[in-house]
Short mmCIF file of C-alpha atoms in Angstrom, two decimals:
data_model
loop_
_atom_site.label_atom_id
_atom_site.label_comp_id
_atom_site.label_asym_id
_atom_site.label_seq_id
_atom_site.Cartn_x
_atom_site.Cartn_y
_atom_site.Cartn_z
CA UNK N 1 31.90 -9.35 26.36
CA UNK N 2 31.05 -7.74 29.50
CA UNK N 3 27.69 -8.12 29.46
CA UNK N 4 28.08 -11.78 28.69
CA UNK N 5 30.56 -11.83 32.05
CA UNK N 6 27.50 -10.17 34.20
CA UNK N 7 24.50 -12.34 32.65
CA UNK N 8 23.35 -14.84 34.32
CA UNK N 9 21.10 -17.47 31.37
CA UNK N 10 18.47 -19.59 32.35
CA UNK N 11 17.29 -22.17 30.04
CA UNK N 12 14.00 -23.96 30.21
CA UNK N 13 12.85 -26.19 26.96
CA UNK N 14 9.19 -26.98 25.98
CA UNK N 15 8.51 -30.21 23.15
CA UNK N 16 4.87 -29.65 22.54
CA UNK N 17 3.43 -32.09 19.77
CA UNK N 18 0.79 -29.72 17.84
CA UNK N 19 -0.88 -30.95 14.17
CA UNK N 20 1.61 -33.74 14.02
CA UNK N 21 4.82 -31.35 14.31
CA UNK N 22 6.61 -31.56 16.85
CA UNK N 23 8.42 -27.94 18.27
CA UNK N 24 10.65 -27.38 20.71
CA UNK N 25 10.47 -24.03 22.12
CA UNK N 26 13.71 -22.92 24.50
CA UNK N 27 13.27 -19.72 26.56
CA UNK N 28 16.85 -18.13 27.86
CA UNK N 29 17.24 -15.34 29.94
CA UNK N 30 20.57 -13.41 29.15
CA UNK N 31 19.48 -10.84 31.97
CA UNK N 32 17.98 -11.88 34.73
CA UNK N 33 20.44 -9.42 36.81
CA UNK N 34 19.42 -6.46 35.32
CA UNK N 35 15.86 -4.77 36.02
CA UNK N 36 14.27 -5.55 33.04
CA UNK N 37 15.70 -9.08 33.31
CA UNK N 38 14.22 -9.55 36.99
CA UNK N 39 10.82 -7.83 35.96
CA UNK N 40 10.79 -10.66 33.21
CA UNK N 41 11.36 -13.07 35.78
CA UNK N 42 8.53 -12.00 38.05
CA UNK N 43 5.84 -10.87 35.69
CA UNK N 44 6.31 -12.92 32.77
CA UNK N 45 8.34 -16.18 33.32
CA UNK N 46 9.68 -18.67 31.43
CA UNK N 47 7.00 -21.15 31.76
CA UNK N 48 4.58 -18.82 30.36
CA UNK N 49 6.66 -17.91 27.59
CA UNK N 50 7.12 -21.25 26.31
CA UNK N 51 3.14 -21.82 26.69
CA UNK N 52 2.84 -18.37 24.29
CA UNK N 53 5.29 -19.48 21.98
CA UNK N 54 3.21 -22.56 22.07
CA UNK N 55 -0.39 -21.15 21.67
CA UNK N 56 0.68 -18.49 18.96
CA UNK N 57 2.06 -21.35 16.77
CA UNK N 58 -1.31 -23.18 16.85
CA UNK N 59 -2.80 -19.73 16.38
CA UNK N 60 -0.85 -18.62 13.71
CA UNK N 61 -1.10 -22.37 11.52
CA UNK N 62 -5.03 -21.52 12.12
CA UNK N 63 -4.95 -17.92 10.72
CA UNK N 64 -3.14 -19.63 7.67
CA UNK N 65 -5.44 -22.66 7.52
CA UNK N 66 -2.00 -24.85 7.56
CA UNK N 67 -3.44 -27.95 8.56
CA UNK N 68 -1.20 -30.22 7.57
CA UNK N 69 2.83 -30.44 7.98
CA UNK N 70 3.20 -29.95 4.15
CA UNK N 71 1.46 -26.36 4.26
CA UNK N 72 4.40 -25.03 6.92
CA UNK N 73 7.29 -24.66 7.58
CA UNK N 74 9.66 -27.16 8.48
CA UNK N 75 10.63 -25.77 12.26
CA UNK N 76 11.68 -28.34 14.54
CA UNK N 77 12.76 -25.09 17.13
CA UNK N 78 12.40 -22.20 17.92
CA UNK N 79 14.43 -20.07 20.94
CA UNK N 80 13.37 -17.08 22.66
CA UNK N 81 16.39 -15.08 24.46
CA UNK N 82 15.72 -12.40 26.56
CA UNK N 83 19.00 -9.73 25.97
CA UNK N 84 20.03 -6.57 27.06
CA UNK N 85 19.08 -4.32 24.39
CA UNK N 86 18.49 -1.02 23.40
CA UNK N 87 16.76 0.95 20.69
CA UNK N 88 14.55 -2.42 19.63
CA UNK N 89 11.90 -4.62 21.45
CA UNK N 90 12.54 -7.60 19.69
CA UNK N 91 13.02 -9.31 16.19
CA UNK N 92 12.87 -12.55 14.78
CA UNK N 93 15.83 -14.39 12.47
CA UNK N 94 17.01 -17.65 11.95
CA UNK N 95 14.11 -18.79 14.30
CA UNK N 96 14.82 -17.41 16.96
CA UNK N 97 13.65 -14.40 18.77
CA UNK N 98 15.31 -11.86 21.07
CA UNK N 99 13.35 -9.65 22.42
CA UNK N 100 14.41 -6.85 24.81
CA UNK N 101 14.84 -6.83 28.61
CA UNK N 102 15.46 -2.85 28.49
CA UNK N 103 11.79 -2.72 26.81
CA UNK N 104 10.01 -4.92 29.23
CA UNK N 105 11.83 -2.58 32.27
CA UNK N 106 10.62 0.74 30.29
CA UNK N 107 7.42 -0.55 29.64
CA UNK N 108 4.51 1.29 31.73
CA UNK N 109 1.67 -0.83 30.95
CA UNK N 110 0.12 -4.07 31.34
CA UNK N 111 3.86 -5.73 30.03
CA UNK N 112 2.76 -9.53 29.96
CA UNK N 113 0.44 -8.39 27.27
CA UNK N 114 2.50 -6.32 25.82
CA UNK N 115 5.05 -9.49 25.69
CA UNK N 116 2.52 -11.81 24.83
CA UNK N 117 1.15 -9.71 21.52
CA UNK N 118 5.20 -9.05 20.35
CA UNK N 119 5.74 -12.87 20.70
CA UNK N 120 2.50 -13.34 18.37
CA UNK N 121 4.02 -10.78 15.86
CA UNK N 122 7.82 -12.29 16.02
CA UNK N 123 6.78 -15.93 15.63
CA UNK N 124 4.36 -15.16 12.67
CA UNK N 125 7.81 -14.07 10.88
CA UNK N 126 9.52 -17.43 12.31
CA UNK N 127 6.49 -19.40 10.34
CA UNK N 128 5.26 -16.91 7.42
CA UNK N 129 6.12 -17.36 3.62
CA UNK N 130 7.98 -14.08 2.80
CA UNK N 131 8.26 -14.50 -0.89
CA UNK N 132 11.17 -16.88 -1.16
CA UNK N 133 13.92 -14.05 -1.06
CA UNK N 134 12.49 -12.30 -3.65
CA UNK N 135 11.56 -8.54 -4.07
CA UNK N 136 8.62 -7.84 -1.96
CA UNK N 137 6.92 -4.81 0.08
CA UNK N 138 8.95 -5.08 3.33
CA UNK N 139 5.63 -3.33 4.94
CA UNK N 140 3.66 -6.58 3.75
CA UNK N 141 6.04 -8.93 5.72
CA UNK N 142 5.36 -6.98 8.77
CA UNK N 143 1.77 -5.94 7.80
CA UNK N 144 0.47 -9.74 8.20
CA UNK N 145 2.41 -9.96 11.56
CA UNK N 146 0.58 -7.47 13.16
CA UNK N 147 -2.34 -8.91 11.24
CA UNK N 148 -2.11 -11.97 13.20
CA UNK N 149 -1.56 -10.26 16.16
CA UNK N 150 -4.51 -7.93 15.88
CA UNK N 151 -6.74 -10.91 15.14
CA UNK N 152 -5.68 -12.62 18.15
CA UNK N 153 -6.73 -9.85 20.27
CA UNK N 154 -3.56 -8.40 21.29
CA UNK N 155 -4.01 -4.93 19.23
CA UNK N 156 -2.46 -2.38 22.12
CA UNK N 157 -3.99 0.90 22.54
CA UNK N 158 -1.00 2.99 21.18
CA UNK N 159 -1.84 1.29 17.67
CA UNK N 160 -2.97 4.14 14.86
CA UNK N 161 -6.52 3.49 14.20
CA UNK N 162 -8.25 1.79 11.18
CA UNK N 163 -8.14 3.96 7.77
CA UNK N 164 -5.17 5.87 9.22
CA UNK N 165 -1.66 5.67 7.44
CA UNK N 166 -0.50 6.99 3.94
CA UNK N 167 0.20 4.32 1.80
CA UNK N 168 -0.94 0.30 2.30
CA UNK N 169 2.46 -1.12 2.72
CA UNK N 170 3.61 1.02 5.42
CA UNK N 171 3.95 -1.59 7.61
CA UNK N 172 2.67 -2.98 11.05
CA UNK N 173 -1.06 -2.03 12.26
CA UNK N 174 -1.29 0.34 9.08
CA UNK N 175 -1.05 -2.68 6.64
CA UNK N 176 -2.70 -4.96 9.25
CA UNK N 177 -5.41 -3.29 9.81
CA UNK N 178 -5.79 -2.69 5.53
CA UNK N 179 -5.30 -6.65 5.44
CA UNK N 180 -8.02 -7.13 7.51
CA UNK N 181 -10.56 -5.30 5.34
CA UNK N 182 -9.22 -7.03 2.47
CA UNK N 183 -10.19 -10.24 4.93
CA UNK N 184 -13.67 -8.67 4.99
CA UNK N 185 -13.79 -8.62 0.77
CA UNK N 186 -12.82 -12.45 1.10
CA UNK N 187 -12.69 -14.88 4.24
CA UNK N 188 -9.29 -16.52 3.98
CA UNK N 189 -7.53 -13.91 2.13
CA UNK N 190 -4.43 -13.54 4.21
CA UNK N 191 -4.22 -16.88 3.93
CA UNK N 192 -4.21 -17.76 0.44
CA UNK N 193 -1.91 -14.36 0.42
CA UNK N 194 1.10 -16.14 2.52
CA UNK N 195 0.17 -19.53 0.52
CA UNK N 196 1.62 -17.49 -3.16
CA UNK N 197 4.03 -15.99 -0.87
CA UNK N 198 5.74 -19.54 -0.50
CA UNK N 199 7.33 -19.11 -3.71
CA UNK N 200 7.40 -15.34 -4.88
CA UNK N 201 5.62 -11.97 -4.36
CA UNK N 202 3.40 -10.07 -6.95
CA UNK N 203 1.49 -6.90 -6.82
CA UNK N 204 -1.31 -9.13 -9.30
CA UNK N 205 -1.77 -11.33 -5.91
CA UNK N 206 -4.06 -8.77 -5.16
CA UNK N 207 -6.01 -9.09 -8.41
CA UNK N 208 -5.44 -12.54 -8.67
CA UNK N 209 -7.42 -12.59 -4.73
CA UNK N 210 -9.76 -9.92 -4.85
CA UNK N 211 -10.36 -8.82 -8.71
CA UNK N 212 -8.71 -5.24 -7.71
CA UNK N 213 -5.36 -3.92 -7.37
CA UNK N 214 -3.85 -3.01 -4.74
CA UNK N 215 -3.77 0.55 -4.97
CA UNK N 216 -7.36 0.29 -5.95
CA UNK N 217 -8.18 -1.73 -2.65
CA UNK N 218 -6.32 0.90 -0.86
CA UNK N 219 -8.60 3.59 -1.75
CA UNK N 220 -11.29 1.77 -1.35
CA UNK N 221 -10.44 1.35 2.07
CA UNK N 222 -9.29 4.83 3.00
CA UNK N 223 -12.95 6.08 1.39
CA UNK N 224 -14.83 3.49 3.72
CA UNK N 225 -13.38 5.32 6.84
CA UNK N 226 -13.01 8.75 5.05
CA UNK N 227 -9.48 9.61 6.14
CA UNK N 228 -7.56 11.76 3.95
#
């Protein structure tokens, strides 16, 4: 409640008309009093959000070769807020996405491209199939995020680096970097991947895809870049 009292919001909205679908994207700024808030403001912006939120959509439909409004999603909005947060730079639900003010304050580096590869992860979970609700690697869902945003060129430099990681669905650059030498094997696979994901998950997408398992693919991959 308090920090609802001190918060000034600032709300810009963006209709952009891309493959026939029209999305609004709304940018809010629940802290533009605070320092991470103001360094939002100055560095980033709002109009430059919405243009991000914008390009990553058209990016994102292209990395799933969804060219046509029956292939997606049916999002007529999506709203970026920018809160006071701590202990998370920012998630995705319900299609929206908060992302944190605290993190863009804290962050030391180049921050709109930090922003600008986090907004590329967040709305590939506001447009992704994730298996219709049904039991699926968690890692995947978050694996083909960071998948998108490495192929966009937004791959930071604190990222582990290919052939690292333990086990294929550990998640975020580990799986997204294992996706995209499954991407190698066959152009389009992440693709077709989130297409079966529509309706369900299976392990046998992988064999259904690529003739292997998974965990066969996965040790394929770890002996290509002999990592232990």
């Amino acid at each position: 409640m308090a920090r609802t009292m001190f918060s000034l919001s600032f709300l810009v909205i963006l209709t952009s008309l891309t493959g026939n679908q029209a999305v609004e994207y709304t940018v809010t700024n629940n802290a533009t009093t605070t320092p991470g808030g103001m360094k939002f403001t100055n560095q980033i912006g709002i109009e430059y959000s919405q243009q991000t939120m914008s390009s990553a959509t058209e990016f994102i439909w292209k990395t799933f070769q969804q060219t046509s409004n029956a292939d997606r999603k049916n999002v007529p909005k999506v709203s970026l807020y920018i809160d006071s947060t701590d202990g998370v730079v920012a998630y995705a639900a319900n299609n929206e996405i908060h992302f944190s003010a605290n993190y863009i304050q804290q962050y030391n580096g180049n921050v709109k491209t930090e922003f600008t590869g986090v907004i590329y992860h967040e709305m590939t979970h506001v447009w992704q199939w994730n298996g219709n609700g049904q039991p699926r690697p968690g890692g995947l869902i978050e694996g083909i995020a960071d998948f998108v945003r490495l192929k966009a060129g937004y791959a930071p430099s604190h990222w582990v680096k290919p052939g690292q990681g333990d086990r294929w669905d550990h998640g975020y650059e580990v799986t997204a970097y294992f996706l995209d030498y499954c991407e190698g094997l066959r152009n389009g696979f992440v693709a077709e991947l989130n297409k079966k994901m529509k309706t369900g998950y299976s392990g046998n997408y992988f064999v259904e895809l690529l003739g292997k398992t998974v965990d066969q693919l996965w040790s394929d991959y770890k002996a290509k870049y002999k990592t232990n």
